[in-house]
Coordinates of C-alpha atoms and ligand atoms in Angstrom, one line a residue:
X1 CA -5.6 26.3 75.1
X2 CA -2.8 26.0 72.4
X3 CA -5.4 24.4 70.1
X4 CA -8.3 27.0 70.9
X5 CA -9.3 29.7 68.9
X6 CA -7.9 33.1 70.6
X7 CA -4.7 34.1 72.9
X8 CA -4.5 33.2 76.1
X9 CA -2.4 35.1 79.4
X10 CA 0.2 33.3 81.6
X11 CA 1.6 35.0 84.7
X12 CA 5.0 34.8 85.8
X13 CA 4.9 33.3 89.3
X14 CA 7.5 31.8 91.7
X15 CA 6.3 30.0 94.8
X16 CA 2.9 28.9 96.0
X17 CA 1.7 32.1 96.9
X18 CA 1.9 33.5 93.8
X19 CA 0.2 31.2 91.5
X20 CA -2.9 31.1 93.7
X21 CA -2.8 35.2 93.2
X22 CA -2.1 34.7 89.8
X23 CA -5.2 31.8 89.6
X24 CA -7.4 34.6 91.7
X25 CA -6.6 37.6 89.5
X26 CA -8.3 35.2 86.3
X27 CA -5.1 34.5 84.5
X28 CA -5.4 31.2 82.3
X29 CA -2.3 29.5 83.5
X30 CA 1.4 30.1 85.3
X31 CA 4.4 30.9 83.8
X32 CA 6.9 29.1 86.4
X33 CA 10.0 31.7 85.4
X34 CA 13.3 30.8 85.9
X35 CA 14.1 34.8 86.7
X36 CA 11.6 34.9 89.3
X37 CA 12.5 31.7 91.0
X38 CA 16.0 32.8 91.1
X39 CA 15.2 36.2 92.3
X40 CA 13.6 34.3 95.3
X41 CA 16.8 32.2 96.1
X42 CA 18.3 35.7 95.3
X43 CA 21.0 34.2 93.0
X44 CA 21.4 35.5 89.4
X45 CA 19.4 34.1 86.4
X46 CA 22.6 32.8 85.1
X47 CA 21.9 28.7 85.2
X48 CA 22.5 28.7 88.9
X49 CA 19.8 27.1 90.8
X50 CA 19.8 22.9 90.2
X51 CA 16.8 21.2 88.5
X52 CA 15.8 19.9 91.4
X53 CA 15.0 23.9 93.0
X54 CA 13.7 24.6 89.7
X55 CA 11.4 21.3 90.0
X56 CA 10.8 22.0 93.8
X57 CA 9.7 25.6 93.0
X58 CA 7.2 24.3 90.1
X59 CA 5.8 21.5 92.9
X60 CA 4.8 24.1 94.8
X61 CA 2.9 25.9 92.6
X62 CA 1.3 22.8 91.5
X63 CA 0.0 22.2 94.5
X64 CA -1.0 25.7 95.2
X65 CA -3.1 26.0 92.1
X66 CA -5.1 24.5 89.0
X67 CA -3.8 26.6 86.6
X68 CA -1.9 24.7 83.9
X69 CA 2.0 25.3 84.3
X70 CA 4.7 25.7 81.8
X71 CA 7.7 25.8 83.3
X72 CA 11.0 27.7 82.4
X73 CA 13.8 25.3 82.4
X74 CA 16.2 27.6 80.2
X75 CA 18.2 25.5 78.3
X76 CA 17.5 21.9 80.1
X77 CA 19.8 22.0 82.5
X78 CA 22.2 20.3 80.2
X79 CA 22.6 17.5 77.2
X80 CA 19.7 15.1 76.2
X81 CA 20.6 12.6 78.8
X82 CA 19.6 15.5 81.3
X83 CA 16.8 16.7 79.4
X84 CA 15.3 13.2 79.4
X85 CA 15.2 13.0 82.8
X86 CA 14.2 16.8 83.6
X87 CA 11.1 15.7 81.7
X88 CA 9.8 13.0 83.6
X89 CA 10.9 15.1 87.1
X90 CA 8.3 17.2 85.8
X91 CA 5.7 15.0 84.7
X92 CA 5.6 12.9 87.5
X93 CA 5.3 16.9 90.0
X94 CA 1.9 17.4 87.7
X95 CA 3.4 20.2 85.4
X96 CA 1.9 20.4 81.7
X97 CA 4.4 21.9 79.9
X98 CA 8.2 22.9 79.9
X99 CA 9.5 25.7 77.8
X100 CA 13.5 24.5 77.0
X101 CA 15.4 28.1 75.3
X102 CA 17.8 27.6 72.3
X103 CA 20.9 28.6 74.4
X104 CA 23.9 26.8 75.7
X105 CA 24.0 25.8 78.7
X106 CA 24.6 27.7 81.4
X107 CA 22.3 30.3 79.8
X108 CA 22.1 33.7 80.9
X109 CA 18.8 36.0 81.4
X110 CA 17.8 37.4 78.1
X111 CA 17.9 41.0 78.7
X112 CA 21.8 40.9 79.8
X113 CA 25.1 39.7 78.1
X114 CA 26.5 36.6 77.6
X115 CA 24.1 35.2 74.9
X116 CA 25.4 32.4 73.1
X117 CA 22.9 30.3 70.7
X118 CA 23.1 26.4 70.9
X119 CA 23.7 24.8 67.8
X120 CA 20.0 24.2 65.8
X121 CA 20.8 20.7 64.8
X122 CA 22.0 20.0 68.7
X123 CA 18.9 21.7 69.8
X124 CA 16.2 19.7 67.9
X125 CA 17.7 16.7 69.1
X126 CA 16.8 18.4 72.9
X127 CA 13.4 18.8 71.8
X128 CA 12.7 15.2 70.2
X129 CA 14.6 13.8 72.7
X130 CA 11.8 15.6 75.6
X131 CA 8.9 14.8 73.3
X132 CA 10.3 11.2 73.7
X133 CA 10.8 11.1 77.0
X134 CA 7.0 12.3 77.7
X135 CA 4.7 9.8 79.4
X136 CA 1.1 11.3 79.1
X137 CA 0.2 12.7 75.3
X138 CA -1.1 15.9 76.7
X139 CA 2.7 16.9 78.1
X140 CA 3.3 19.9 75.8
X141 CA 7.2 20.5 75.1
X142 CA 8.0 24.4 74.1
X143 CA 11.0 25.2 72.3
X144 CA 12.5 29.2 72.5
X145 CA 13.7 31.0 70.2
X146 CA 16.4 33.3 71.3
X147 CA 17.8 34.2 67.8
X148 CA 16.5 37.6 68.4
X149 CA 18.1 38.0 71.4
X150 CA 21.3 37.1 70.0
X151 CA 21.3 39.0 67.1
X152 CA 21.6 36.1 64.9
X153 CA 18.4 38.0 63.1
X154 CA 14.5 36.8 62.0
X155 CA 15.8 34.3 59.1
X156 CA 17.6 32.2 62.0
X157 CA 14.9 32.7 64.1
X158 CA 12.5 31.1 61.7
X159 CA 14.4 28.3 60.1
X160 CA 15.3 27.4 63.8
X161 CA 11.3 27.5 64.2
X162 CA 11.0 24.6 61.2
X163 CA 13.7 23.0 62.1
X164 CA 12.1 22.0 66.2
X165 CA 8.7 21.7 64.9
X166 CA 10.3 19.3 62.6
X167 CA 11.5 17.6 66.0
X168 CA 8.6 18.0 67.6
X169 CA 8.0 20.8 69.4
X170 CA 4.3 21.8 70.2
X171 CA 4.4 25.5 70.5
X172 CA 7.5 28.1 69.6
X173 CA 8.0 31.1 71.6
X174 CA 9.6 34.2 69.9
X175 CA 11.7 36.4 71.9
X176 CA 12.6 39.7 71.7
X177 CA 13.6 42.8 73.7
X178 CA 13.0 45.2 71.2
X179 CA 10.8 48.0 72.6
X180 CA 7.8 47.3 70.5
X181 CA 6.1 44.1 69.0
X182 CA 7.9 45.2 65.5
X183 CA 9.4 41.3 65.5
X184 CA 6.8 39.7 67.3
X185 CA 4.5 40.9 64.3
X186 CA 7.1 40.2 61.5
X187 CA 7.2 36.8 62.9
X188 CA 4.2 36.3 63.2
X189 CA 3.6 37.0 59.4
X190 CA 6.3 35.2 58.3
X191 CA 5.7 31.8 60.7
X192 CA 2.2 31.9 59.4
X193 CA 3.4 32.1 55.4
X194 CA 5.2 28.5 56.1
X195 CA 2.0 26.8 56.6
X196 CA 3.2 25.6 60.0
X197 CA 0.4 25.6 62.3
X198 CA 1.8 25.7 65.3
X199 CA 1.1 27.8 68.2
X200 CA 3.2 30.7 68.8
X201 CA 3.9 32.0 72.6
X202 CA 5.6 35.6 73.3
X203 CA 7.0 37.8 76.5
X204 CA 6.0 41.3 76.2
X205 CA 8.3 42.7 79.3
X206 CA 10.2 45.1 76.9
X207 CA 7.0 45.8 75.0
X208 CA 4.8 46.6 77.3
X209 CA 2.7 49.3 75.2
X210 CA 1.1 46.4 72.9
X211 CA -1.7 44.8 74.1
X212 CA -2.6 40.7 74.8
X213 CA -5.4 41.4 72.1
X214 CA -3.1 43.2 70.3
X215 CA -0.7 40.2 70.2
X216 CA -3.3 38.0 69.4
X217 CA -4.3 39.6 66.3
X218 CA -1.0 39.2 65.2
X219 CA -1.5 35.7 65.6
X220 CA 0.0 34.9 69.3
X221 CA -1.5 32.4 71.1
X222 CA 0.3 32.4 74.5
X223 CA 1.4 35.7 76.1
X224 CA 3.7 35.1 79.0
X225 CA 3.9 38.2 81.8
X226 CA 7.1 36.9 83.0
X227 CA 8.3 39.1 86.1
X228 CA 5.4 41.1 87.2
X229 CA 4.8 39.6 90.2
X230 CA 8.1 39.2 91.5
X231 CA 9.5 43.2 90.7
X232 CA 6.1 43.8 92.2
X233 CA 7.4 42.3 95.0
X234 CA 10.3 43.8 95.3
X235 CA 9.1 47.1 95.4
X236 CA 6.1 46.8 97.8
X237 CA 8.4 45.0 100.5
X238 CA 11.1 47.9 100.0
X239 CA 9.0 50.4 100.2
X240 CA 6.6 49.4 103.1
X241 CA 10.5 47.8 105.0
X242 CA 11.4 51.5 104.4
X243 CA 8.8 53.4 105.8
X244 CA 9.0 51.0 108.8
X245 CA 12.1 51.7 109.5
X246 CA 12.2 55.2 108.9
X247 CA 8.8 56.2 111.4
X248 CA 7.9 55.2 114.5
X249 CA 5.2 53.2 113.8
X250 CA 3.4 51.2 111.1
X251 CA 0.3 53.2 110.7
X252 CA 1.4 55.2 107.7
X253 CA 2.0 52.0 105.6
X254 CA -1.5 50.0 107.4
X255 CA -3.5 51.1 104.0
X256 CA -1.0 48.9 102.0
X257 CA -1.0 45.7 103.7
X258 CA -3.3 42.7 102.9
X259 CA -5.7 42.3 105.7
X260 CA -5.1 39.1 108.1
X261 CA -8.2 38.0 107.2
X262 CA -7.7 37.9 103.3
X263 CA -4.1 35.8 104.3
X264 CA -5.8 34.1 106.2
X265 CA -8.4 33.3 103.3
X266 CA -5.8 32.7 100.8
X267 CA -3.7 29.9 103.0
X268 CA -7.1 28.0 104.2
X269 CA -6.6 29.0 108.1
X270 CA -10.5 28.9 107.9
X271 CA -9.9 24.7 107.6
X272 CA -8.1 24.6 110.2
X273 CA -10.1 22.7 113.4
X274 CA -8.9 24.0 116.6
X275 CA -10.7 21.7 118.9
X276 CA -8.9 18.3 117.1
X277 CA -10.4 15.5 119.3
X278 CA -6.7 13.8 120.0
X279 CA -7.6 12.3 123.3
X280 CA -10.9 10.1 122.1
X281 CA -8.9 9.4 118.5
X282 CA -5.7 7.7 120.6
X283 CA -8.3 5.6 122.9
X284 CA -9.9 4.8 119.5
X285 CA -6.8 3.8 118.0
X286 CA -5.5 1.8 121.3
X287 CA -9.4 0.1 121.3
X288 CA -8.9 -1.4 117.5
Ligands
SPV301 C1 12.0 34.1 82.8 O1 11.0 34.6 83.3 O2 12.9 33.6 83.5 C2 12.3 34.2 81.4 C3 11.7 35.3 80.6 O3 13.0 33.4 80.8 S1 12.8 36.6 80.5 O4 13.4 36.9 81.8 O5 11.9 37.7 80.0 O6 13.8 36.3 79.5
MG302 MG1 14.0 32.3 82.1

């Protein structure tokens, strides 16, 4: 995909459930975000949660789907030594990529306070050091720009970009939270006039008006739809919780539920054997 010739979508997804309904709705891989994991622990996006929840979380949507997964593991959970190993914890649960942020650790969510860049030098050595550390050639190591976020400004952002493809990295990903794709598109331009070509991903949450095609005439490759699914959660269950508890019944909220028959679809209860012959298996077993 980070080779092919057009942009490709990513949904944001947390636990099982969601990356099969991500995997349904035709997206072309999961985003395993590290706000929408913690959301689900309900614990700030603030470097919290250990590796190990972060690793458990991406497990389980590895098993749940057949998506590719990049995974969010904000700034590596801490110095090479810990990168190394958060590498082959992820290899060895089945995930494809992880996407390591330019931040100190313990970073904070992008769209609050708090933002302090690692150094770039300290940085590229977290990125060769994961690109080392990979067992199978097809592991594909991300490194995040956050310059933007920062307000260190575009030239940081790009001579951060040389400096971890210099390392290694396979793909960049440009963040910003400016309202439109202004950055994304100066980037863009800019990334391409270097020569470098390597694939660039993005995170249109703030700038939401600009379209994936849009994007990818810019020249993004990956487009990452970070938190959809879990604000989406968060609404539904309010509301329908709400209306529950305000009316006497749950008819007026019926017309907003998934059927028990599509649940039932989408966990595999139509596997399930209910007549499971245990009696003849344990003579069997007791006869061998
Ligand atoms: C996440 O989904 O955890 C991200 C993307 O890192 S964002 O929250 O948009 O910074
Ligand atoms: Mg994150």
């Amino acid at each position: 995909m980070l080779s092919g010739p057009s942009h490709f979508r990513i949904m944001g997804a947390h636990d099982g459930l969601t990356a099969k309904l991500a995997e349904n709705a035709g997206f072309e891989a999961i985003w395993a975000g590290g706000l929408g994991i913690s959301s689900s622990y309900l614990v700030p996006d603030a470097g919290l949660l250990t590796m190990t929840e972060f690793v458990n979380a991406a497990a389980q949507m590895r098993a749940a789907c057949t998506l590719p997964i990049i995974a969010d593991v904000d700034a590596g959970f801490g110095d090479v030594n810990v990168v190394r190993r958060m590498v082959r914890l992820y290899e060895a649960a089945g995930i494809d990529a992880v996407c390591i942020e330019d931040k100190q650790y313990p970073k904070r969510n992008s769209f609050r306070g708090g933002q302090h860049l690692e150094e770039p030098r300290a940085f590229a050595q977290k990125i060769a050091t994961a690109k080392a550390a990979q067992c199978d050639t097809d592991f594909v190591v991300v490194a995040r720009l956050e310059s933007l976020i920062a307000g260190a400004g575009m030239d940081d952002a790009l001579s951060r970009a040389e400096l971890y493809h210099d390392a290694g990295a396979d793909a960049v990903l440009i963040h910003s939270r400016l309202s439109d794709a202004g950055e994304i598109r100066e980037f863009c331009r800019r990334w391409q006039a270097t020569g470098r070509n390597v694939p660039v991903l993005c995170v249109p949450t703030t700038y939401a008006g600009t379209t994936a095609t849009e994007l990818g005439d810019m020249g993004i490759r990956g487009i990452i739809y970070a938190n959809h699914a879990i604000r989406v959660s968060v609404k539904a269950v309010t509301e329908v919780l709400a209306s529950i508890a305000k009316h006497d019944s749950t008819a007026p909220i019926e017309y907003s539920l998934a059927s028990l028959s599509d649940l039932f679809g989408l966990i595999g209860m139509n596997d399930v054997l209910n007549d499971v012959p245990w009696e003849g298996a344990a003579d069997s077993v007791e006869a061998r």
